[in-house]
Coordinates of C-alpha atoms in Angstrom, one line a residue:
M166 CA 10.5 7.0 -11.6
T167 CA 7.9 4.3 -11.9
T168 CA 4.8 6.0 -10.7
Q169 CA 2.1 4.3 -13.4
T170 CA 3.3 0.9 -12.7
P171 CA 1.0 -0.9 -9.8
S172 CA 2.5 -1.2 -6.5
L173 CA 3.2 -4.5 -4.2
A174 CA 2.6 -1.9 -1.1
N175 CA -0.1 0.4 -2.7
Q176 CA -2.2 -0.8 -4.6
P177 CA -6.3 -0.6 -3.9
E178 CA -7.1 -3.4 -2.2
T179 CA 15.1 -13.5 1.5
S180 CA 17.9 -14.2 1.2
P181 CA 20.0 -12.5 -1.6
N182 CA 21.6 -15.8 -2.4
N183 CA 18.0 -16.9 -3.9
S184 CA 17.1 -13.7 -5.0
L185 CA 15.2 -13.0 -8.5
D186 CA 16.6 -11.1 -11.3
K187 CA 18.9 -8.7 -9.8
S188 CA 16.8 -5.7 -11.5
L189 CA 14.4 -6.0 -8.9
N190 CA 17.0 -5.5 -6.2
R191 CA 18.7 -2.6 -7.3
Q192 CA 16.6 -0.1 -5.1
M193 CA 17.3 -2.0 -1.5
I194 CA 17.1 -1.3 2.1
V195 CA 18.7 -3.8 4.1
I196 CA 17.7 -4.1 7.8
L197 CA 20.3 -5.7 10.4
D198 CA 18.0 -7.6 13.0
F199 CA 18.9 -7.4 16.6
G200 CA 16.1 -9.6 17.7
S201 CA 13.7 -7.0 17.6
Q202 CA 9.8 -8.1 17.4
Y203 CA 9.2 -5.1 14.9
S204 CA 12.1 -6.4 12.6
E205 CA 9.7 -7.5 10.1
L206 CA 7.4 -4.7 10.2
I207 CA 10.0 -2.4 9.6
A208 CA 10.6 -4.4 6.4
R209 CA 7.0 -4.4 5.5
R210 CA 6.7 -0.4 6.1
I211 CA 9.8 0.1 3.8
R212 CA 8.0 -1.9 1.1
E213 CA 5.2 0.8 1.7
T214 CA 7.0 3.1 0.3
Q215 CA 7.8 0.8 -3.1
V216 CA 11.2 0.2 -2.4
Y217 CA 12.4 -3.2 -1.9
S218 CA 13.7 -4.3 1.8
E219 CA 15.4 -7.7 3.4
V220 CA 15.9 -8.4 7.1
L221 CA 19.6 -9.9 7.6
S222 CA 21.1 -11.4 10.7
Y223 CA 23.0 -8.4 12.8
R224 CA 26.4 -10.6 12.1
T225 CA 26.5 -9.7 8.5
T226 CA 29.5 -8.3 7.5
A227 CA 30.3 -4.9 5.9
Q228 CA 32.0 -6.8 3.1
K229 CA 28.6 -8.7 2.2
L230 CA 26.5 -5.5 2.7
R231 CA 29.6 -4.1 -0.1
Q232 CA 28.7 -6.7 -2.2
L233 CA 24.6 -6.4 -1.9
N234 CA 25.5 -2.3 -2.5
P235 CA 21.9 -1.4 -0.7
K236 CA 20.6 2.1 -0.8
G237 CA 20.2 2.1 2.8
I238 CA 21.1 0.3 6.1
I239 CA 18.6 0.1 9.3
L240 CA 19.5 -1.2 12.5
S241 CA 16.7 -2.6 14.4
G242 CA 15.6 -2.8 18.0
G243 CA 16.2 -5.3 20.2
P244 CA 16.1 -6.6 23.8
N245 CA 19.4 -6.0 25.1
S246 CA 21.5 -3.3 26.6
V247 CA 24.5 -2.3 24.7
Y248 CA 26.6 -2.4 27.9
D249 CA 25.8 -5.8 28.6
A250 CA 28.6 -8.4 28.4
H251 CA 27.2 -10.3 25.5
A252 CA 25.2 -7.7 23.6
P253 CA 24.9 -8.1 19.9
Q254 CA 27.3 -5.8 17.7
C255 CA 27.4 -5.0 14.3
D256 CA 30.6 -5.1 12.1
P257 CA 32.3 -1.5 12.9
D258 CA 33.3 -1.2 9.4
I259 CA 29.8 -0.7 8.4
W260 CA 30.1 3.0 9.2
Q261 CA 33.2 3.2 6.7
L262 CA 30.7 2.2 4.2
G263 CA 29.5 5.4 3.1
I264 CA 25.7 3.7 3.1
P265 CA 23.3 5.7 4.8
V266 CA 22.3 4.2 8.6
L267 CA 19.2 4.4 10.6
G268 CA 19.4 3.1 14.0
V269 CA 16.2 2.4 15.6
C270 CA 16.0 2.2 19.6
Y271 CA 18.5 -0.5 20.4
G272 CA 20.4 0.0 16.8
M273 CA 20.8 3.9 17.5
Q274 CA 21.9 3.2 21.0
L275 CA 24.5 1.2 19.2
M276 CA 25.8 3.4 16.6
V277 CA 26.1 6.0 19.5
K278 CA 28.5 3.4 21.7
Q279 CA 30.4 1.9 18.5
L280 CA 31.1 5.7 17.4
G281 CA 32.5 6.6 20.8
G282 CA 29.3 8.3 22.6
Q283 CA 27.8 6.8 25.6
V284 CA 24.7 4.7 26.6
E285 CA 23.8 4.1 30.1
K286 CA 20.5 2.9 32.2
A287 CA 17.8 5.8 32.0
T288 CA 16.8 7.3 35.3
R289 CA 13.5 6.9 34.2
G290 CA 12.4 4.4 31.4
E291 CA 9.8 5.5 28.6
Y292 CA 7.4 3.4 27.5
G293 CA 4.3 3.3 25.2
K294 CA 2.9 7.0 23.8
A295 CA 5.5 10.2 24.0
S296 CA 4.9 13.7 22.2
L297 CA 8.3 14.1 20.0
R298 CA 9.3 17.8 20.4
I299 CA 11.6 18.5 17.3
D300 CA 14.6 20.7 17.6
D301 CA 15.8 20.2 14.1
P302 CA 13.0 20.1 11.3
T303 CA 15.3 18.9 8.2
D304 CA 16.3 15.7 6.4
L305 CA 14.8 12.9 8.9
L306 CA 12.1 14.9 10.3
T307 CA 10.9 16.8 7.1
N308 CA 7.0 17.0 7.4
V309 CA 7.1 15.3 10.9
E310 CA 4.6 17.5 13.0
D311 CA 6.3 19.0 16.2
G312 CA 4.3 17.3 19.2
S313 CA 3.1 14.4 17.5
T314 CA 3.0 10.9 19.0
M315 CA 5.7 8.6 18.8
W316 CA 6.0 5.0 20.3
M317 CA 8.5 4.6 23.0
S318 CA 10.2 1.4 24.7
H319 CA 13.5 1.8 26.2
G320 CA 15.0 1.6 29.4
D321 CA 18.2 3.1 28.2
S322 CA 19.2 6.7 26.9
C323 CA 22.1 8.1 25.4
T324 CA 24.1 10.5 27.6
R325 CA 26.8 11.7 25.2
L326 CA 26.9 11.8 21.8
P327 CA 30.0 11.0 19.1
E328 CA 31.7 13.8 17.4
G329 CA 29.7 15.0 15.1
F330 CA 26.2 14.1 15.8
S331 CA 23.7 16.4 16.9
I332 CA 20.3 16.3 18.3
L333 CA 17.1 16.4 16.0
A334 CA 14.4 16.0 18.6
H335 CA 13.6 14.9 22.4
T336 CA 10.6 14.3 24.5
E337 CA 10.1 14.8 28.0
N338 CA 11.7 12.2 29.6
T339 CA 14.4 11.8 26.7
L340 CA 16.8 14.1 25.6
C341 CA 18.2 12.3 22.5
A342 CA 15.1 11.1 20.8
A343 CA 16.4 11.7 17.3
I344 CA 20.2 12.4 16.6
A345 CA 22.0 13.0 13.3
N346 CA 25.2 13.6 11.7
H347 CA 24.5 14.9 8.5
Q348 CA 27.5 15.0 6.9
E349 CA 28.2 11.1 7.2
K350 CA 24.0 10.2 6.8
L351 CA 24.1 8.5 9.9
F352 CA 20.6 8.7 12.0
G353 CA 19.0 7.7 15.0
V354 CA 15.7 7.4 16.5
Q355 CA 14.8 6.2 20.2
F356 CA 11.4 5.3 19.5
H357 CA 9.9 3.2 16.7
P358 CA 8.7 4.8 13.6
E359 CA 7.2 1.3 11.8
V360 CA 4.5 0.8 14.6
V361 CA 1.0 2.2 13.9
H362 CA 0.9 4.1 17.4
S363 CA 3.9 6.4 15.9
V364 CA 1.6 8.9 13.9
Y365 CA 4.3 10.3 11.7
G366 CA 6.6 7.3 11.5
I367 CA 5.8 6.4 7.9
A368 CA 6.7 10.0 6.9
L369 CA 9.9 9.6 9.0
I370 CA 10.6 6.2 6.8
R371 CA 9.8 8.0 3.7
N372 CA 12.5 10.9 4.5
F373 CA 14.8 8.2 5.0
V374 CA 14.1 6.2 1.8
Y375 CA 13.5 8.9 -0.6
H376 CA 15.4 11.9 0.7
I377 CA 18.1 10.6 2.4
C378 CA 18.8 7.2 0.7
E379 CA 17.7 8.6 -2.6
C380 CA 15.8 5.8 -3.6
E381 CA 13.0 5.4 -6.4
P382 CA 9.7 3.4 -5.9
T383 CA 10.9 0.3 -8.4
W384 CA 9.3 -2.7 -6.1
T385 CA 5.8 -3.2 -7.9
T386 CA 3.7 -5.8 -8.7
E387 CA 3.9 -5.5 -12.2
A388 CA 7.8 -6.1 -11.9
F389 CA 7.6 -8.8 -9.8
V390 CA 5.2 -10.7 -11.6
D391 CA 7.2 -10.3 -15.2
E392 CA 10.4 -10.9 -13.8
T393 CA 9.2 -13.7 -11.6
I394 CA 7.5 -15.6 -14.8
R395 CA 10.6 -15.1 -16.7
E396 CA 12.4 -17.2 -13.7
I397 CA 10.2 -19.9 -13.1
R398 CA 10.6 -20.6 -17.1
A399 CA 14.3 -20.4 -17.2
K400 CA 14.5 -22.6 -13.9
V401 CA 12.0 -25.1 -15.0
G402 CA 12.4 -25.5 -18.7
E403 CA 10.5 -28.5 -19.8
K404 CA 10.4 -30.4 -16.5
R405 CA 7.0 -30.9 -14.6
V406 CA 6.0 -29.3 -11.2
L407 CA 4.0 -30.4 -8.4
L408 CA 2.2 -28.0 -6.3
A409 CA -0.1 -29.0 -3.0
L410 CA -2.9 -26.8 -3.2
S411 CA -4.7 -26.1 -0.1
G412 CA -7.6 -23.6 -1.2
G413 CA -5.7 -20.7 0.6
V414 CA -4.5 -17.3 -0.8
D415 CA -1.0 -18.7 -1.0
S416 CA -1.1 -21.5 -2.8
S417 CA -3.7 -20.2 -5.1
T418 CA -1.4 -17.2 -5.9
L419 CA 1.3 -19.6 -6.6
A420 CA -1.0 -21.9 -8.8
F421 CA -1.9 -19.1 -11.2
L422 CA 1.2 -17.8 -11.0
L423 CA 2.8 -21.2 -12.1
H424 CA 0.2 -21.8 -14.6
Q425 CA 0.9 -18.5 -16.5
A426 CA 4.4 -19.4 -16.5
I427 CA 4.5 -23.1 -17.5
G428 CA 1.1 -24.1 -18.3
D429 CA 0.1 -27.7 -18.5
K430 CA 3.5 -28.7 -17.1
L431 CA 2.2 -27.7 -13.5
T432 CA -0.1 -30.7 -11.8
C433 CA -2.0 -28.9 -8.8
M434 CA -2.8 -32.0 -6.1
F435 CA -5.9 -31.2 -3.8
I436 CA -5.9 -33.5 -0.8
D437 CA -9.3 -33.5 1.1
Q438 CA -8.7 -34.4 4.5
G439 CA -12.3 -33.9 5.3
F440 CA -11.6 -31.0 8.0
M441 CA -12.7 -27.9 5.3
R442 CA -15.7 -25.6 5.6
K443 CA -18.9 -26.8 3.7
G444 CA -18.8 -26.6 0.2
E445 CA -15.1 -25.5 0.0
P446 CA -13.7 -28.6 -1.7
E447 CA -16.3 -28.4 -4.3
R448 CA -15.8 -24.5 -4.8
L449 CA -12.1 -24.9 -5.1
V450 CA -12.3 -27.6 -8.0
E451 CA -15.0 -25.5 -9.7
I452 CA -12.8 -22.6 -9.6
F453 CA -9.4 -24.0 -10.8
D454 CA -10.5 -26.5 -13.0
Q455 CA -13.9 -25.3 -14.5
Q456 CA -13.5 -21.4 -14.7
F457 CA -9.9 -21.2 -15.1
H458 CA -8.8 -24.6 -16.7
I459 CA -6.1 -25.2 -14.2
A460 CA -6.0 -28.9 -13.7
V461 CA -6.7 -30.2 -9.6
E462 CA -6.0 -33.7 -9.3
Y463 CA -8.5 -34.2 -6.5
V464 CA -7.8 -36.7 -3.7
N465 CA -10.6 -38.1 -1.4
A466 CA -8.9 -38.9 1.7
R467 CA -11.2 -38.1 4.2
D468 CA -12.0 -41.5 5.6
R469 CA -8.0 -42.1 6.3
F470 CA -7.7 -38.9 7.9
L471 CA -10.8 -39.3 10.3
K472 CA -9.6 -42.8 11.3
Q473 CA -6.4 -41.4 12.5
L474 CA -8.1 -39.4 14.8
E475 CA -10.1 -42.0 16.2
G476 CA -10.3 -41.3 20.3
V477 CA -7.7 -38.6 20.1
T478 CA -8.2 -35.4 22.1
D479 CA -4.7 -33.9 22.4
P480 CA -4.4 -30.8 20.2
E481 CA -0.8 -31.3 19.6
K482 CA -1.4 -35.2 18.9
K483 CA -4.2 -34.2 16.3
R484 CA -1.4 -31.7 14.6
R485 CA 1.2 -34.5 14.3
L486 CA -1.3 -37.3 13.0
I487 CA -3.1 -35.0 10.6
G488 CA 0.6 -34.0 9.5
H489 CA 2.1 -37.3 9.2
E490 CA -1.2 -38.7 7.2
F491 CA -0.8 -36.0 4.9
I492 CA 2.8 -36.9 4.1
K493 CA 1.7 -40.6 3.2
V494 CA -1.2 -39.4 1.1
F495 CA 1.1 -36.8 -0.5
E496 CA 3.9 -39.2 -1.4
E497 CA 1.6 -42.0 -2.5
E498 CA 0.0 -39.7 -4.9
S499 CA 2.9 -38.1 -6.2
K500 CA 4.3 -41.1 -6.9
R501 CA 1.3 -42.2 -8.9
L502 CA 1.2 -39.0 -10.9
G503 CA 4.8 -38.4 -11.2
P504 CA 7.6 -38.6 -11.8
F505 CA 8.2 -34.6 -11.1
D506 CA 11.1 -32.7 -10.7
Y507 CA 10.4 -29.8 -9.0
L508 CA 7.9 -29.1 -5.9
A509 CA 6.3 -25.8 -5.5
Q510 CA 5.7 -24.5 -2.1
G511 CA 4.0 -21.2 -0.8
T512 CA 7.2 -20.3 1.1
L513 CA 6.6 -16.6 2.4
Y514 CA 9.0 -14.1 3.3
P515 CA 8.6 -14.6 7.0
D516 CA 9.3 -18.0 6.6
V517 CA 12.6 -17.2 5.2
I518 CA 13.5 -15.1 8.0
E519 CA 12.2 -17.3 11.0
S520 CA 13.4 -20.7 9.6
A521 CA 16.7 -22.1 9.1
D522 CA 15.6 -25.0 7.2
T523 CA 17.7 -24.9 4.5
N524 CA 19.0 -28.0 2.8
V525 CA 21.3 -28.0 -0.2
D526 CA 21.7 -30.4 -3.0
P527 CA 25.6 -31.1 -2.7
K528 CA 25.7 -31.7 -6.5
T529 CA 23.4 -28.6 -7.8
G530 CA 23.7 -26.4 -4.8
E531 CA 20.1 -26.0 -5.2
R532 CA 17.6 -26.1 -2.1
V533 CA 15.7 -29.4 -1.9
A534 CA 12.7 -30.4 0.1
V535 CA 12.5 -32.1 3.7
K536 CA 9.3 -30.3 4.6
I537 CA 6.2 -29.1 3.2
K538 CA 4.8 -25.7 4.2
S539 CA 2.4 -24.8 1.5
H540 CA -0.6 -26.8 3.2
H541 CA 0.0 -27.8 6.7
N542 CA 2.9 -26.5 8.3
V543 CA 3.8 -29.9 10.3
G544 CA 5.6 -32.9 9.1
G545 CA 8.4 -33.3 7.0
L546 CA 8.3 -34.7 3.5
P547 CA 10.7 -38.2 3.7
K548 CA 14.0 -37.6 2.8
D549 CA 14.4 -39.9 -0.2
L550 CA 11.3 -38.2 -1.6
R551 CA 13.6 -35.4 -2.9
F552 CA 12.5 -32.5 -5.3
K553 CA 13.8 -29.2 -6.4
L554 CA 12.0 -26.5 -4.8
V555 CA 10.3 -23.6 -6.7
E556 CA 9.6 -21.1 -4.1
P557 CA 8.5 -17.9 -6.3
L558 CA 6.8 -16.1 -3.1
R559 CA 9.4 -16.5 -0.9
K560 CA 10.5 -12.6 -1.1
L561 CA 6.8 -11.5 -0.3
F562 CA 4.7 -10.8 2.8
K563 CA 1.4 -11.8 2.8
D564 CA -0.5 -8.4 2.0
E565 CA 1.9 -8.5 -1.0
V566 CA 0.7 -12.2 -2.0
R567 CA -2.6 -10.7 -2.0
K568 CA -1.7 -7.8 -4.2
V569 CA 0.1 -10.4 -6.9
G570 CA -2.8 -12.4 -6.8
R571 CA -5.4 -10.2 -7.7
S572 CA -3.1 -8.6 -10.0
I573 CA -3.1 -11.9 -12.0
G574 CA -6.7 -12.7 -11.8
L575 CA -7.2 -14.7 -8.8
P576 CA -10.8 -14.6 -7.8
E577 CA -11.6 -12.1 -5.2
E578 CA -13.4 -14.4 -2.7
I579 CA -10.2 -16.2 -2.6
V580 CA -7.5 -13.1 -2.3
R581 CA -9.7 -11.9 0.7
R582 CA -10.3 -15.3 2.0
H583 CA -9.7 -15.2 5.7
P584 CA -6.9 -17.1 7.2
F585 CA -7.8 -20.9 7.6
P586 CA -5.5 -23.3 9.9
G587 CA -4.0 -26.5 8.0
P588 CA -5.9 -28.9 10.2
G589 CA -8.9 -27.0 9.8
L590 CA -12.2 -27.7 11.5
A591 CA -10.4 -30.5 13.5
I592 CA -8.7 -28.1 15.6
R593 CA -11.8 -26.2 16.2
I594 CA -13.5 -29.2 17.5
I595 CA -12.3 -29.0 21.3
G596 CA -12.0 -32.8 22.2
E597 CA -12.2 -36.0 19.7
V598 CA -13.0 -35.4 16.2
T599 CA -16.0 -37.5 14.8
S600 CA -18.0 -37.6 11.7
E601 CA -21.1 -36.4 13.7
R602 CA -19.1 -33.4 15.3
L603 CA -17.7 -32.1 11.9
N604 CA -21.1 -31.9 10.5
I605 CA -22.3 -30.2 13.3
L606 CA -19.3 -27.6 13.5
R607 CA -19.6 -27.3 9.5
D608 CA -23.3 -26.3 9.3
A609 CA -22.7 -23.5 12.8
D610 CA -19.5 -22.3 10.9
F611 CA -21.5 -22.1 7.6
V612 CA -24.1 -19.8 9.2
V613 CA -21.3 -17.3 10.6
R614 CA -20.0 -16.8 7.1
D615 CA -23.4 -16.7 5.8
E616 CA -24.5 -14.0 8.1
I617 CA -21.3 -11.6 8.0
S618 CA -21.3 -11.8 4.4
K619 CA -25.3 -10.9 3.9
Q620 CA -24.3 -8.0 6.3
G621 CA -21.8 -6.9 3.9
M622 CA -19.3 -7.3 7.0
Y623 CA -17.0 -10.5 5.8
H624 CA -14.0 -8.2 5.3
D625 CA -14.4 -6.4 8.6
F626 CA -13.0 -9.2 10.6
W627 CA -9.4 -10.8 10.3
Q628 CA -11.5 -14.0 11.2
A629 CA -14.7 -15.3 12.0
F630 CA -15.4 -18.9 12.9
A631 CA -17.1 -21.2 15.1
V632 CA -15.9 -23.5 17.7
L633 CA -17.5 -26.7 19.1
L634 CA -17.2 -27.9 22.8
P635 CA -16.8 -31.5 23.9
I636 CA -19.7 -30.6 26.6
R637 CA -23.5 -30.8 26.3
S638 CA -25.3 -28.5 28.3
V639 CA -29.2 -28.1 29.1
G640 CA -31.9 -26.6 27.3
V641 CA -35.6 -26.4 26.1
M642 CA -36.8 -26.7 22.9
G643 CA -40.2 -27.5 22.0
D644 CA -41.5 -27.9 25.5
Q645 CA -38.6 -30.6 26.1
R646 CA -35.2 -30.6 27.9
T647 CA -32.2 -31.1 25.8
Y648 CA -28.8 -31.9 26.4
A649 CA -26.9 -30.8 23.2
H650 CA -23.2 -29.2 22.5
P651 CA -22.8 -25.4 22.9
I652 CA -21.0 -23.7 20.0
V653 CA -18.4 -20.8 20.8
L654 CA -18.4 -17.9 18.1
R655 CA -15.1 -16.3 17.4
L656 CA -14.9 -12.9 15.3
I657 CA -12.0 -11.1 15.7
T658 CA -10.0 -7.9 14.2
S659 CA -6.2 -7.7 13.6
E660 CA -3.6 -6.1 11.4
D661 CA -1.2 -9.3 10.7
G662 CA -2.7 -11.9 13.3
M663 CA 0.6 -11.3 15.8
T664 CA -2.0 -9.6 18.4
A665 CA -6.0 -9.3 17.9
D666 CA -8.7 -8.1 19.3
W667 CA -12.2 -9.3 20.0
A668 CA -14.9 -7.9 17.5
K669 CA -17.3 -5.5 18.8
V670 CA -20.2 -7.1 16.9
P671 CA -23.6 -5.7 16.9
Y672 CA -26.1 -7.3 19.5
D673 CA -28.6 -7.6 16.6
L674 CA -26.1 -9.7 14.6
L675 CA -25.1 -11.7 17.3
E676 CA -28.8 -12.5 18.0
I677 CA -29.3 -13.7 14.4
M678 CA -26.5 -15.7 14.1
S679 CA -27.6 -17.3 17.3
N680 CA -31.0 -17.9 16.2
R681 CA -29.9 -19.6 13.3
I682 CA -27.6 -21.7 14.6
V683 CA -30.2 -23.2 17.2
N684 CA -32.8 -23.6 14.9
E685 CA -30.9 -24.8 12.0
V686 CA -28.0 -26.9 13.5
K687 CA -29.2 -30.5 14.9
G688 CA -27.4 -30.7 17.9
V689 CA -26.6 -27.7 19.2
N690 CA -28.8 -25.7 21.8
R691 CA -26.7 -22.9 23.1
V692 CA -24.4 -20.1 21.5
V693 CA -21.6 -18.0 23.4
Y694 CA -19.7 -15.3 22.4
D695 CA -15.5 -15.4 22.8
I696 CA -14.6 -11.9 24.3
T697 CA -10.8 -12.9 24.7
S698 CA -8.1 -10.7 22.9
K699 CA -4.7 -12.0 21.8
P700 CA -3.0 -12.0 24.0
P701 CA -3.5 -13.5 26.8
G702 CA -5.9 -15.6 24.4
T703 CA -4.7 -17.1 20.8
I704 CA -7.2 -16.7 18.0
E705 CA -7.5 -20.6 17.4
W706 CA -8.8 -22.8 20.5
E707 CA -6.7 -25.3 19.8

């Protein structure tokens, strides 16, 4: 058991066909996805136990699962009712594999139905927090406190259990809140242990992973980095690799990892489209080129991008134009610097789960690039610009990328950098993007970041930034009336960006930022604070 190796999940702060060396996958839990919004979250919770997990389609056959040989299988929740005519079903031969199974919500109901039990529409649905009353505190519910809160979200209930099953726990409204066939190692829960609202949810998951599936904590940062470097060297050999560097944590971690693996055979290209925050392009080149001696080809394309956005106000058109222009610049510069055999992309595991954009070279069987995801997440590379892909991060979630970056020496200022949209400040300027408006927004945004850093609060927020509105408001400055732009402050807290709350920022800090922006940023005479959560709003304004 590896207890001293740094963990991908617990350090301080994919597809099996494309997996790394199989030694990383000996201890694996498979999640079969039935359309739950929490399927990725289940995978992340498993990885927090230092055990590798993958999300696969519910259509995955028992034969395929037998080949993968996971230590356990989890059936996710889903929006359907198991008695619907076209409800998704798993391969019934899964129950004969002898592999422990945990069904969550819909997954539990499907288990009950396929094994001969009965599921019906509940007399009374159950949504939100519920107190779990434990009837059998063994196996799955070991160390789960009786009466603890679990998160419910179901309108159906199990009314008759299959032969061999017993009830482990109930709630006020649900008789079968947790069930088990101990002999066959089949378990089900009607609640969602993976969400933070389920107080002892992670304890239940650990019970399944360690006690029932008998996994060991082998999914570690050190193991991942060592195996990945070996795989990169074996795959690339003496060929050249091109990486489009954005300065974000994904592409920066990838750059450091590739540089450790192949050294000067890596070429990093940074295309400055003019929409980054104040001082960031210069700082990026300084960090990579001067501090760590990773050569960066800096391409100043600011005028080209700004010209493309002349007179454009529609946010989607902005994104498309920026994406298309990025492709043009990338193509021109890659031909100038090339030839290259491989394109490195910062594809993460959520991209693998959510995207079917996989193109295979018929001669080699390798994936080839027709979409660049590492920079803008918009547009596609021309089909005649064919690279083989190197995607070393495609097995990782965002939090795991940060831990890998930290372990290989990526500066903390990049590791913990707030998320920043690919189109940058262009979509934080509502309306037309001009040089004047970019300068105003850069200066206002700098004040926000500078003040929260001075207060030691930078890492209290998921994101903190300014937005420039395309209107002018009346003001009084120096006994004269002014008509200038208002700035919107947007500071939010979140775990993963899927949902977010507006931050309850101290009034004193808001006052300091407002005073500085109005006094230091020419063209602004009013500052307002956005108190909209996500949902109903989004984090970005465009």
